[in-house]
Coordinates of C-alpha atoms in Angstrom, one line a residue:
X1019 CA 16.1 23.7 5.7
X1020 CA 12.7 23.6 7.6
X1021 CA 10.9 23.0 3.8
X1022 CA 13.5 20.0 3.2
X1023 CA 12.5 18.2 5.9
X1024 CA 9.1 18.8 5.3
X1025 CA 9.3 17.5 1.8
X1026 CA 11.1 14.4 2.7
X1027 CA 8.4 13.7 5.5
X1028 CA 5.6 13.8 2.7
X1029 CA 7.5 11.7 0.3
X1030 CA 9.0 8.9 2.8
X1031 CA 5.7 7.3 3.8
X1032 CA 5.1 6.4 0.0
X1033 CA 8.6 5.4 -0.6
X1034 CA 8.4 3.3 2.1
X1035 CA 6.3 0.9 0.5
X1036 CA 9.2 -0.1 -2.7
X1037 CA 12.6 -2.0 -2.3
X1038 CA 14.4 -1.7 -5.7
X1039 CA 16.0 -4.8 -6.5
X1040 CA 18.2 -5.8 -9.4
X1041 CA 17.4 -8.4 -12.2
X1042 CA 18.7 -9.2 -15.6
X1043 CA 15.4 -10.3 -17.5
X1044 CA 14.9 -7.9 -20.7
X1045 CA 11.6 -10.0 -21.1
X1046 CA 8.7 -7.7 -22.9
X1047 CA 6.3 -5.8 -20.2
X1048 CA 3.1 -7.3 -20.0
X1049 CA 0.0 -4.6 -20.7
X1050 CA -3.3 -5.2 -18.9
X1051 CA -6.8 -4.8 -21.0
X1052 CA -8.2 -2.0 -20.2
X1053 CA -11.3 -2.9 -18.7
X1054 CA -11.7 -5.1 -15.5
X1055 CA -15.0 -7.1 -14.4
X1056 CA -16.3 -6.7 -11.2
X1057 CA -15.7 -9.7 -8.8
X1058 CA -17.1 -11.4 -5.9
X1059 CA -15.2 -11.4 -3.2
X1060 CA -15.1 -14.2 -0.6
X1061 CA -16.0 -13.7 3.4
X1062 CA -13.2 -14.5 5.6
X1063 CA -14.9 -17.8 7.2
X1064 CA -13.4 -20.1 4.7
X1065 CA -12.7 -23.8 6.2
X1066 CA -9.3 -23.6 8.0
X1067 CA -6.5 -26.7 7.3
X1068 CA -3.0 -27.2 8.4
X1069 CA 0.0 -26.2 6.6
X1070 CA 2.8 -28.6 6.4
X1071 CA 5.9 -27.1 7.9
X1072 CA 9.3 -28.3 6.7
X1073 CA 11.2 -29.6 10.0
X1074 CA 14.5 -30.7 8.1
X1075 CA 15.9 -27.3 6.4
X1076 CA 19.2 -27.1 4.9
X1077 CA 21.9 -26.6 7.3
X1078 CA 23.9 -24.7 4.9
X1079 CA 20.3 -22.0 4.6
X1080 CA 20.1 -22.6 8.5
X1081 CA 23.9 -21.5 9.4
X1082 CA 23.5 -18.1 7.4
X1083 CA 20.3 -17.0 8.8
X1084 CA 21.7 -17.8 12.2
X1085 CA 24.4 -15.8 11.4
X1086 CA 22.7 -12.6 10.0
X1087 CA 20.3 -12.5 13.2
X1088 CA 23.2 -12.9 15.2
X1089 CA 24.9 -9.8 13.8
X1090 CA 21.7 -7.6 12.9
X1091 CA 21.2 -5.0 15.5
X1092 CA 17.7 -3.1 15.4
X1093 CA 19.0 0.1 16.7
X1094 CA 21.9 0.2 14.4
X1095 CA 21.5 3.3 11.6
X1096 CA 21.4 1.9 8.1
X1097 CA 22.0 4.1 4.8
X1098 CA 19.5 3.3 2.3
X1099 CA 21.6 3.6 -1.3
X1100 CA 20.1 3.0 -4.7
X1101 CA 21.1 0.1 -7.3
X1102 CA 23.1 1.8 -9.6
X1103 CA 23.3 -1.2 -11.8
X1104 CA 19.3 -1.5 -12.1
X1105 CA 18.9 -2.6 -15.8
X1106 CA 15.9 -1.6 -18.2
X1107 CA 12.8 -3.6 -18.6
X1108 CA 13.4 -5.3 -15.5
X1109 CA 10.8 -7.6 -16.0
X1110 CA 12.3 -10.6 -14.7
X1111 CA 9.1 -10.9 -11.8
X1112 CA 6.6 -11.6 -14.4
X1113 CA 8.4 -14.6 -15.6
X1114 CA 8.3 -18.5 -14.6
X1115 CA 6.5 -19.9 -11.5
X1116 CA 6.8 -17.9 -8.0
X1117 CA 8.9 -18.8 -6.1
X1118 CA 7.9 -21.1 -2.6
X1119 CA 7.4 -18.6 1.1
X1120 CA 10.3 -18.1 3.1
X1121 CA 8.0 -20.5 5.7
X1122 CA 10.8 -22.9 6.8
X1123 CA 14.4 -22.4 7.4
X1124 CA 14.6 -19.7 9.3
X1125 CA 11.9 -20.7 12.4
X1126 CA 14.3 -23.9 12.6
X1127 CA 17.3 -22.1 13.9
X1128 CA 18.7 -23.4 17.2
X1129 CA 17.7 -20.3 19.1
X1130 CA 15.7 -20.5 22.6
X1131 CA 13.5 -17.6 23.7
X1132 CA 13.6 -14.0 22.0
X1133 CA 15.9 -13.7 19.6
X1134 CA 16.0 -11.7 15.8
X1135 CA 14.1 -13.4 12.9
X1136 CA 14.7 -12.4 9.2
X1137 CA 11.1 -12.7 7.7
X1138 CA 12.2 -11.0 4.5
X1139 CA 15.9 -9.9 3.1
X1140 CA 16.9 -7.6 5.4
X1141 CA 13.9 -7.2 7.7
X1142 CA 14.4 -8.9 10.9
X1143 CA 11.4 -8.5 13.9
X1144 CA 11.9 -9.9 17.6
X1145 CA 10.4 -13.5 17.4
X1146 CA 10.1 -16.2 20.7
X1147 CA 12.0 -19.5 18.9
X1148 CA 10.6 -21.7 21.6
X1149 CA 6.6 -20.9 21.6
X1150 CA 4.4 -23.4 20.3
X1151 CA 3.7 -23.7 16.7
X1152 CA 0.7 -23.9 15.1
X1153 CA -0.4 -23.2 11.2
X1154 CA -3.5 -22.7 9.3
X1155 CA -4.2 -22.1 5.7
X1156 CA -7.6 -20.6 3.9
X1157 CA -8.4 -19.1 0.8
X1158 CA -9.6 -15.0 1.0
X1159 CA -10.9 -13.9 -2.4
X1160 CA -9.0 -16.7 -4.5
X1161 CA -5.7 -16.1 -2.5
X1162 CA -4.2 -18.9 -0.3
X1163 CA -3.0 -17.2 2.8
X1164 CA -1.0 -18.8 4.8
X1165 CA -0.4 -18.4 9.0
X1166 CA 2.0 -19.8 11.5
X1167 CA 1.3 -18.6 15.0
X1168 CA 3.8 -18.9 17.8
X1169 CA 2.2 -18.5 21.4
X1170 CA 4.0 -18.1 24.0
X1171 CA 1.3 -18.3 26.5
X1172 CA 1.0 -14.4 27.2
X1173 CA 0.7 -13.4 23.8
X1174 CA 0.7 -15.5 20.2
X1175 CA 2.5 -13.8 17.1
X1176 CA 0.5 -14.9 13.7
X1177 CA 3.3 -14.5 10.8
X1178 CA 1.1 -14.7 7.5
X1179 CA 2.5 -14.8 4.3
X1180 CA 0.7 -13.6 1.0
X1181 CA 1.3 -15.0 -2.3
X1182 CA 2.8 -12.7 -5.7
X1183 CA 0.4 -10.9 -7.6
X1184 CA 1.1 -9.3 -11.0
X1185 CA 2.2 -5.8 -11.8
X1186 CA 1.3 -3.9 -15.1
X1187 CA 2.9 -0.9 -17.4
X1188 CA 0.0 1.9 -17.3
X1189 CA -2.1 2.0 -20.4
X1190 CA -1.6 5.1 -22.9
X1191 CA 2.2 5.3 -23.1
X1192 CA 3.5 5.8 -26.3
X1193 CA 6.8 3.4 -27.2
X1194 CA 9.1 6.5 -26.5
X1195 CA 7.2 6.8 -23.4
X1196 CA 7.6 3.6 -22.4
X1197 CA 11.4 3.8 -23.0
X1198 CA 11.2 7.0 -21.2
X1199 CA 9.1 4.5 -18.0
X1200 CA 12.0 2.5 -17.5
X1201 CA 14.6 5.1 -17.0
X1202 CA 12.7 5.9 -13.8
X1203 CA 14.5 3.4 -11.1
X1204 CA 11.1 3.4 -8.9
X1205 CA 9.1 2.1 -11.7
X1206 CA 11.3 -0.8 -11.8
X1207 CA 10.5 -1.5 -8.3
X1208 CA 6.7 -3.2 -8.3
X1209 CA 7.7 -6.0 -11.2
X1210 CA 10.2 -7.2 -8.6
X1211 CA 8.3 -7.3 -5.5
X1212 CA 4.8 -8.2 -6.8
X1213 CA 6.5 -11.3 -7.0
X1214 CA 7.9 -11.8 -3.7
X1215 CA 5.9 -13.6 -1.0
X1216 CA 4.7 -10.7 1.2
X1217 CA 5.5 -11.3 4.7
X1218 CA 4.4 -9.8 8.2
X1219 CA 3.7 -10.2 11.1
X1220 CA 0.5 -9.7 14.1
X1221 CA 0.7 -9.6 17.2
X1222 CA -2.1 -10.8 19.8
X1223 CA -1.3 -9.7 23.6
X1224 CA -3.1 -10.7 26.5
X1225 CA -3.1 -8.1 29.1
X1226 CA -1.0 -6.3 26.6
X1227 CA 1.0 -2.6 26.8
X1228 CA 2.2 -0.8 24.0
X1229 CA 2.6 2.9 21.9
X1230 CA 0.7 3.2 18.6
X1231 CA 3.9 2.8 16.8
X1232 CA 7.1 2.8 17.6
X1233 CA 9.0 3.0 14.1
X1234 CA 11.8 5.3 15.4
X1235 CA 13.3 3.3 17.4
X1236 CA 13.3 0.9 14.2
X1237 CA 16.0 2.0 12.1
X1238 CA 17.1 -0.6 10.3
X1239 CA 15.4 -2.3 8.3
X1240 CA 14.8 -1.9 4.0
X1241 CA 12.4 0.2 2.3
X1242 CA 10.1 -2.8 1.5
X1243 CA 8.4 -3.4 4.9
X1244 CA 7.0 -1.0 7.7
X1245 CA 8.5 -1.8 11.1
X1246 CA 7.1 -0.6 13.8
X1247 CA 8.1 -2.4 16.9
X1248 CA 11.8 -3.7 17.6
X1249 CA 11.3 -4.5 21.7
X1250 CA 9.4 -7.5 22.8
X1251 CA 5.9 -6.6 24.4
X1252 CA 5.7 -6.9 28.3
X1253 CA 2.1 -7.8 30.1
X1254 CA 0.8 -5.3 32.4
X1255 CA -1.3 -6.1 35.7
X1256 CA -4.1 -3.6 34.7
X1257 CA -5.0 -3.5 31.3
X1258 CA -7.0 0.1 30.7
X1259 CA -9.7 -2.1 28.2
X1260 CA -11.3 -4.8 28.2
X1261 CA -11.8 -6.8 24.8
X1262 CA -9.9 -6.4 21.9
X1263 CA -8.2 -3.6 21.4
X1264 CA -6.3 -2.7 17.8
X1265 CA -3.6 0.1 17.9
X1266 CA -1.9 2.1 15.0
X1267 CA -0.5 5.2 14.1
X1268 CA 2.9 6.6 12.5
X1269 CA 3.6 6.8 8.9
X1270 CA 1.6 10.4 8.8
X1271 CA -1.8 8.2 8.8
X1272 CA -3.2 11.2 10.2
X1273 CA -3.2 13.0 7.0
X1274 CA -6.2 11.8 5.0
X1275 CA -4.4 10.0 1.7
X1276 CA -1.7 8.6 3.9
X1277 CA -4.3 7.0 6.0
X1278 CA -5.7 5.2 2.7
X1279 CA -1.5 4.7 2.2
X1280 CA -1.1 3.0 5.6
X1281 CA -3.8 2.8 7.3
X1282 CA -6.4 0.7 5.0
X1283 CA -3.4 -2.2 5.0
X1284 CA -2.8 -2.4 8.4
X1285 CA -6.3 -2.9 9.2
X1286 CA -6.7 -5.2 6.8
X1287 CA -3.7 -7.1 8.1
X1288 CA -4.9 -7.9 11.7
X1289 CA -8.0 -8.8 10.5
X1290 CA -6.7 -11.2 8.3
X1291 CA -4.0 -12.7 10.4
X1292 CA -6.3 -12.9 13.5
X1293 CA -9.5 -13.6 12.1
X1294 CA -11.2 -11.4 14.7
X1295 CA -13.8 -9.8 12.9
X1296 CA -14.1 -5.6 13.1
X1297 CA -17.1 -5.7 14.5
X1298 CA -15.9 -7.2 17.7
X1299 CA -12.6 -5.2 17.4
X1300 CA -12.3 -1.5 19.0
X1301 CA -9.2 0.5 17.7
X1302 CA -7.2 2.9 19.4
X1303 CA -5.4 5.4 16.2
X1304 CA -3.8 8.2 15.3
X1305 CA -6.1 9.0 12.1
X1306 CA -7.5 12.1 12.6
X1307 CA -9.2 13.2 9.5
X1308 CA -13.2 13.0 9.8
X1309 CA -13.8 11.3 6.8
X1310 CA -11.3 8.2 7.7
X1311 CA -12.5 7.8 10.7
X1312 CA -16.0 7.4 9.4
X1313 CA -14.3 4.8 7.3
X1314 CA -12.7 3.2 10.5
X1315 CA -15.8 2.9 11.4
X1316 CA -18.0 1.3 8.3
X1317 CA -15.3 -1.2 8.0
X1318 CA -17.0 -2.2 11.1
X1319 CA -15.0 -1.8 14.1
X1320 CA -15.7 1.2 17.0
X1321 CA -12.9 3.8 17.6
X1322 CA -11.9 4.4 21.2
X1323 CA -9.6 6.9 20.7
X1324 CA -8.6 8.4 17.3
X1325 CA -5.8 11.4 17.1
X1326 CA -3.8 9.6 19.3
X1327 CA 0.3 10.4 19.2
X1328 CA 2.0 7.6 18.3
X1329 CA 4.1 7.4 21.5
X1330 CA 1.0 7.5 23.5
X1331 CA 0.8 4.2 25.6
X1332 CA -2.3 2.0 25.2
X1333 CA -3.7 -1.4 27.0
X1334 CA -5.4 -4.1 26.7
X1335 CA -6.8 -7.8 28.0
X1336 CA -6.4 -8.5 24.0
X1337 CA -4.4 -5.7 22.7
X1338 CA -3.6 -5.8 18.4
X1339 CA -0.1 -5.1 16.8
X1340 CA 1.6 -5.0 14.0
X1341 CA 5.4 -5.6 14.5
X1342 CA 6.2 -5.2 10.9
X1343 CA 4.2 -5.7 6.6
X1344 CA 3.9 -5.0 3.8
X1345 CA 1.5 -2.3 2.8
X1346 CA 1.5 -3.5 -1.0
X1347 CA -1.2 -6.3 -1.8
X1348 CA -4.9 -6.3 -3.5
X1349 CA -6.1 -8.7 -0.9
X1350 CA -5.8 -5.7 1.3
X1351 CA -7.9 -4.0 -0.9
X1352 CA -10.6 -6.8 -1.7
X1353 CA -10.8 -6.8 2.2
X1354 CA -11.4 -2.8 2.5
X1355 CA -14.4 -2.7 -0.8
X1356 CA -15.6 -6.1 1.1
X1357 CA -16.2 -4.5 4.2
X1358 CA -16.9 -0.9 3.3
X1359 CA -19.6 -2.6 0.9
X1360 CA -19.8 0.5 -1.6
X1361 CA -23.0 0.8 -3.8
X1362 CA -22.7 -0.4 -7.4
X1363 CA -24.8 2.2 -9.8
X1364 CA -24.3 2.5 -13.3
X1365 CA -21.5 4.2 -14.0
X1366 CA -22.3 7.2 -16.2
X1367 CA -19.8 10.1 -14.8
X1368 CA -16.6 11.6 -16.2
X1369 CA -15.5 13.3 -12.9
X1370 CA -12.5 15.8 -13.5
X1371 CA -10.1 16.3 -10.3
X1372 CA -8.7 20.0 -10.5
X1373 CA -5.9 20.7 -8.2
X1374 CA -5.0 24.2 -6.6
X1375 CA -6.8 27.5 -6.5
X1376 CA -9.4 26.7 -4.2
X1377 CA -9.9 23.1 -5.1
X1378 CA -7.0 21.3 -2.4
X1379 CA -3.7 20.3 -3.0
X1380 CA -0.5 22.2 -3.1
X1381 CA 1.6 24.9 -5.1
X1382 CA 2.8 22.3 -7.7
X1383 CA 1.6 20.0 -10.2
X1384 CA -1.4 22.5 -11.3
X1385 CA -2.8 21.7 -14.6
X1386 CA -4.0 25.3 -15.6
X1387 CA -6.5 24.9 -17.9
X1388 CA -7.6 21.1 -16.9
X1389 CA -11.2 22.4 -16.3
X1390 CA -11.4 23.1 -19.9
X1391 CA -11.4 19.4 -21.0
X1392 CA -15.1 19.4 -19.5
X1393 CA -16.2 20.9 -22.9
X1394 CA -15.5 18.9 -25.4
X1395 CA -15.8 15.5 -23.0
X1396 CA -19.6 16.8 -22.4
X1397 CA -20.1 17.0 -26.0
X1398 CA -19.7 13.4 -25.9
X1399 CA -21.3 12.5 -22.8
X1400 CA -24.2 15.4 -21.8
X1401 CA -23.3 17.8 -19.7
X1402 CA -24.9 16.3 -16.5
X1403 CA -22.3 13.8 -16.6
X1404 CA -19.0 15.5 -16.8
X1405 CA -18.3 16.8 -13.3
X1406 CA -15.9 19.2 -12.0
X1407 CA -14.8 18.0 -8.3
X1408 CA -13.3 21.0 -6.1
X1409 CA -13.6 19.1 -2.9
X1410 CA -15.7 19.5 0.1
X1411 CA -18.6 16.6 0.6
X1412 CA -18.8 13.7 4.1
X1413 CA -18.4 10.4 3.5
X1414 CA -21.5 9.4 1.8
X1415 CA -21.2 12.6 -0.4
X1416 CA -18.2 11.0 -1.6
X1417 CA -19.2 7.7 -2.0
X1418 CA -22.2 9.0 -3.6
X1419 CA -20.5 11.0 -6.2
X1420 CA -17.5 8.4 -7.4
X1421 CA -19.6 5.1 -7.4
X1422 CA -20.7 6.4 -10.2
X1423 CA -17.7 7.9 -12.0
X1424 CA -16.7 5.9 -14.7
X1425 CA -13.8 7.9 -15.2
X1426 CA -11.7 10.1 -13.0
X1427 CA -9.4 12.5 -14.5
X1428 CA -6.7 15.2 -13.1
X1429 CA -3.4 15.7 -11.9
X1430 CA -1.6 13.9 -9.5
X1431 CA -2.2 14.8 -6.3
X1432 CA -4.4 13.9 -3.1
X1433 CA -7.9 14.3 -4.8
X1434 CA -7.2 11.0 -6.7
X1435 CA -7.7 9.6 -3.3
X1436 CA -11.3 9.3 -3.8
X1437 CA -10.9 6.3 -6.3
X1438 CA -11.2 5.1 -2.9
X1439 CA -15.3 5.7 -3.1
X1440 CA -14.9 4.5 -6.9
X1441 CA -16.1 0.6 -8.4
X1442 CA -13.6 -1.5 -10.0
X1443 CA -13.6 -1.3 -13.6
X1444 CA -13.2 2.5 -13.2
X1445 CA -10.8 4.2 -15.3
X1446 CA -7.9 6.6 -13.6
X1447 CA -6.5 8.6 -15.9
X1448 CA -3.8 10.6 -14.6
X1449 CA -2.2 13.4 -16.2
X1450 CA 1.5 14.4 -15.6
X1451 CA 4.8 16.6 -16.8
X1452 CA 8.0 14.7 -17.9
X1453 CA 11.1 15.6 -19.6
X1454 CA 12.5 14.0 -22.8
X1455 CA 15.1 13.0 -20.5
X1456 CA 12.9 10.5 -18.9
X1457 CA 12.9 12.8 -15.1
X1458 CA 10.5 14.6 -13.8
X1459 CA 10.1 18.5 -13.6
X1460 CA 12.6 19.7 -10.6
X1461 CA 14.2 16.0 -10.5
X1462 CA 17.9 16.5 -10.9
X1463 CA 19.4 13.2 -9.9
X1464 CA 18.2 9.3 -10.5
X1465 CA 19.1 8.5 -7.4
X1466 CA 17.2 10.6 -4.7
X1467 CA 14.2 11.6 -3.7
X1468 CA 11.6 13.4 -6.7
X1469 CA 9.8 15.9 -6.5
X1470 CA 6.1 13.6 -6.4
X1471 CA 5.4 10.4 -5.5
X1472 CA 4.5 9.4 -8.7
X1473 CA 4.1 5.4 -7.5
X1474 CA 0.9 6.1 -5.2
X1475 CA -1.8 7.1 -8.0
X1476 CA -0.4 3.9 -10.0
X1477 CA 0.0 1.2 -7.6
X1478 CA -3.4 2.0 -6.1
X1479 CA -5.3 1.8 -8.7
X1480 CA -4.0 -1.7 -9.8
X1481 CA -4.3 -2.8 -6.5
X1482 CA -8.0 -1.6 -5.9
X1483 CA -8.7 -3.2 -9.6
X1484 CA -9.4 -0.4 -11.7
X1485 CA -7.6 0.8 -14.9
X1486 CA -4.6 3.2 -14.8
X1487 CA -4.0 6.1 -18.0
X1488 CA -1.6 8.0 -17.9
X1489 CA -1.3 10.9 -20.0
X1490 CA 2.0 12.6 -20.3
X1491 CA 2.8 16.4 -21.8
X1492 CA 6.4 16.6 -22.4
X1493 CA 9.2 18.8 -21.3
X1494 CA 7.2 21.6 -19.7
X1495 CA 7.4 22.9 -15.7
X1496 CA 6.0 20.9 -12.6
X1497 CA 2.8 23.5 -13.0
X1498 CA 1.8 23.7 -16.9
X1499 CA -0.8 24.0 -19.0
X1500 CA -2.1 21.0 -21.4
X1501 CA -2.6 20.8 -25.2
X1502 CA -6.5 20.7 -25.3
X1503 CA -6.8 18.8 -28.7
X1504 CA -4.0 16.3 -28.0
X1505 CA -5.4 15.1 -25.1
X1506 CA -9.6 14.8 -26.5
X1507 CA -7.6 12.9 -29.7
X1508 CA -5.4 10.6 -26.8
X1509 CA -8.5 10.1 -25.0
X1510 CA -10.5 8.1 -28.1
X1511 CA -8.2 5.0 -26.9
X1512 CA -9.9 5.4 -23.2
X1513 CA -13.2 3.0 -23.3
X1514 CA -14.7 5.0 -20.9
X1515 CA -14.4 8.6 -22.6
X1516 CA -14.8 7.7 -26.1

């Protein structure tokens, strides 16, 4: 019973991040090129301008909202259940012009002081309706982001909304592959809500008082957002720091590839929606790995505490929350490779990611035999520049070693974390078991949790801009070996190991 709950406290942070959500478009999947050019990314002091706010909503959209924040309770248990009715090629996302932010209706209900506010279908955060509103709009990286802040004197709640991006099918599928792709329900989930507006919400305090996180007390909400905070904040008369303080934990960001999960977005997020820079930011965190908190800290701000619980109380004269987001948006990642500023060398290296037997990772997924495609790929590319990673290395070790990899290959698992430390335009080639069913090794039912999170390696490597492989060995255990020759012969269609 223990290794149940264990399992399902590994998976939830990464399903977390997707909402399934049922269309009817059968429309053809769209497949990216499979090379990306680097790009310039903007600084975050782009001119500011106002951002007309619609006074007049319908009163037919006003009425409803009123009505579900009326009714919605945020310590109420909610049962998560799958769509049944989720159709293939559920494409429907990709299609026609995005649709407008859910900016106006719902600030206009006839509320006074704290009340619930839906920011996104089903995710409702404590919001003042009689603060003072002001809105800005700039342009980060060729996105327009958009922020209305409420203050209410003591404290000022930025709500920032993020425009739809596009999702992709990974490269390398064969058709019956890509058949097989759509039975998966959570590979449905991305060409939905890439093209929602992503919504959240920051939280500046003055002589503020709060845990790290307080997501249990937050039960109710979907799978799309985090939620974090469900009571409204409460000044103190003697805030422990002075300046501005940043506090995060929960959702395992503790654990070094959850941190990247979690972590890397919520940073990004209160920098964004504040437009405090990090250097004159302190945070106060529960990440606990060396290695991200040496990332904490070249993204610029100083740590004052890290390995914090999450329930541990901090304060502040100017203390930084985040109520509830998203996690799932490449401005969050244009932000991290701005500030972390990796080196750009030429990109020579095929680095191959083993997993188990001394190299990290767990008792499952194991390729066997993956350190014998270094072979035949150094036949191609010299020896010096096909690398066998088994772990181990600081920060700059890391950085050092996968700026230059122009491809990374292995199983999934943790150690494809370290794309992280890679350049766009790098190619992620990931190599996993499926049955001619279309589930996964030790996946029994459609509807519940599997056995890997198979969504992380592919959504962050399209969201950090590099190019996602996928090769697939069919109908063979969760640990397996690979078919040597197949996979050189697949791999001609990779630019990178050609």
């Amino acid at each position: 019973m223990n290794l149940i709950y264990i399992s399902v406290a590994i998976i939830l942070p990464f399903l977390i991040r997707f909402q399934p959500k049922k269309t009817d478009s059968t429309a053809t999947p769209e497949v990216p090129t499979t090379t990306t050019e680097p790009k310039q990314i903007n600084k975050l002091d782009s001119p500011i301008q106002s951002v007309p706010i619609n006074k007049n909503p319908p009163k037919s959209i006003n009425k409803e909202a009123k009505k579900r924040a009326q009714n919605f309770s945020p310590y109420k248990d909610t049962v998560f259940t799958e769509d049944k009715e989720m159709k293939e090629n559920n494409l429907k996302a990709q299609n026609g012009p995005a649709p407008e932010p859910l900016i106006p209706a719902n600030f206009d209900l006839d509320f006074e002081g704290v009340a619930n506010l839906e920011i996104s279908p089903g995710v409702f955060v404590l919001h003042n309706y009689s603060a003072t509103r002001s809105s800005r709009k700039f342009n980060f990286n060729n996105y327009s982001i958009d922020i209305v802040t409420f203050d209410s004197g003591f404290m000022k709640e930025h709500f920032v909304w993020l425009p739809p991006f596009k999702w992709y099918l990974p490269n390398g599928l064969t058709k019956k592959q890509i058949d097989l792709f759509w039975k998966q329900p959570e590979n449905h989930w991305h060409f939905d809500d890439s093209n929602m507006w992503h919504t959240g919400v920051v939280w500046e305090i003055t002589n503020g008082e709060m845990s790290h996180c307080n997501e249990d007390k937050c039960k109710n909400h979907n799978y799309t957002h985090h939620l974090n905070y469900c009571e409204w904040p409460k000044p103190t008369s003697n805030p422990q720091f002075k300046g501005n303080l940043f506090a995060f934990g929960g959702h395992l960001i503790e654990i070094f590839q959850h941190f990247f999960d979690n972590g890397v977005p919520h940073m990004a997020f209160a920098s964004i929606a504040t437009g405090i820079d990090p250097k004159d930011v302190t945070v106060s965190t529960a990440a606990c790995n060396g290695i991200t908190q040496q990332i904490v800290q070249r993204l610029g701000f100083k740590i004052k505490t890290s390995c914090a619980s999450k329930s541990a109380v901090v304060s502040a004269t100017n203390l930084i929350v985040i109520p509830s987001m998203r996690v799932l948006h490449p401005a969050y990642y244009d932000w991290y490779r701005m500030k972390m500023n990796l080196p750009h060398p030429e990109q020579k290296d095929i680095i191959i990611i083993p997993r188990g037997g001394g190299a990290g990772g767990g008792n499952a997924r194991i390729i066997y035999n993956v350190r014998d495609i270094k072979d035949p790929l150094a036949k191609i590319h010299g020896n010096d520049h096909v690398i066998i990673h088994n772990g181990g290395g600081g920060l700059d070790d890391l950085i050092r070693t996968f700026s230059k990899a122009k491809a990374i290959v292995g199983p999934h698992g943790g150690a494809f974390y370290n794309q992280f430390f890679a350049n766009e335009g790098t190619d992620i080639i990931e190599m996993i078991p499926q049955m001619s069913s279309g589930k996964y090794p030790k996946q029994n039912h459609w509807d519940r949790l599997i056995p890997f999170a198979h969504l992380s390696m592919y959504s962050n490597t399209l969201l950090l801009r590099e190019n996602f492989w996928r090769y697939i060995t069919m109908d063979v255990d969760i640990n397996f070996n690979i078919n040597i020759d197949d996979f050189m012969k697949w791999s001609k269609q990779v630019p990178s190991l050609k």
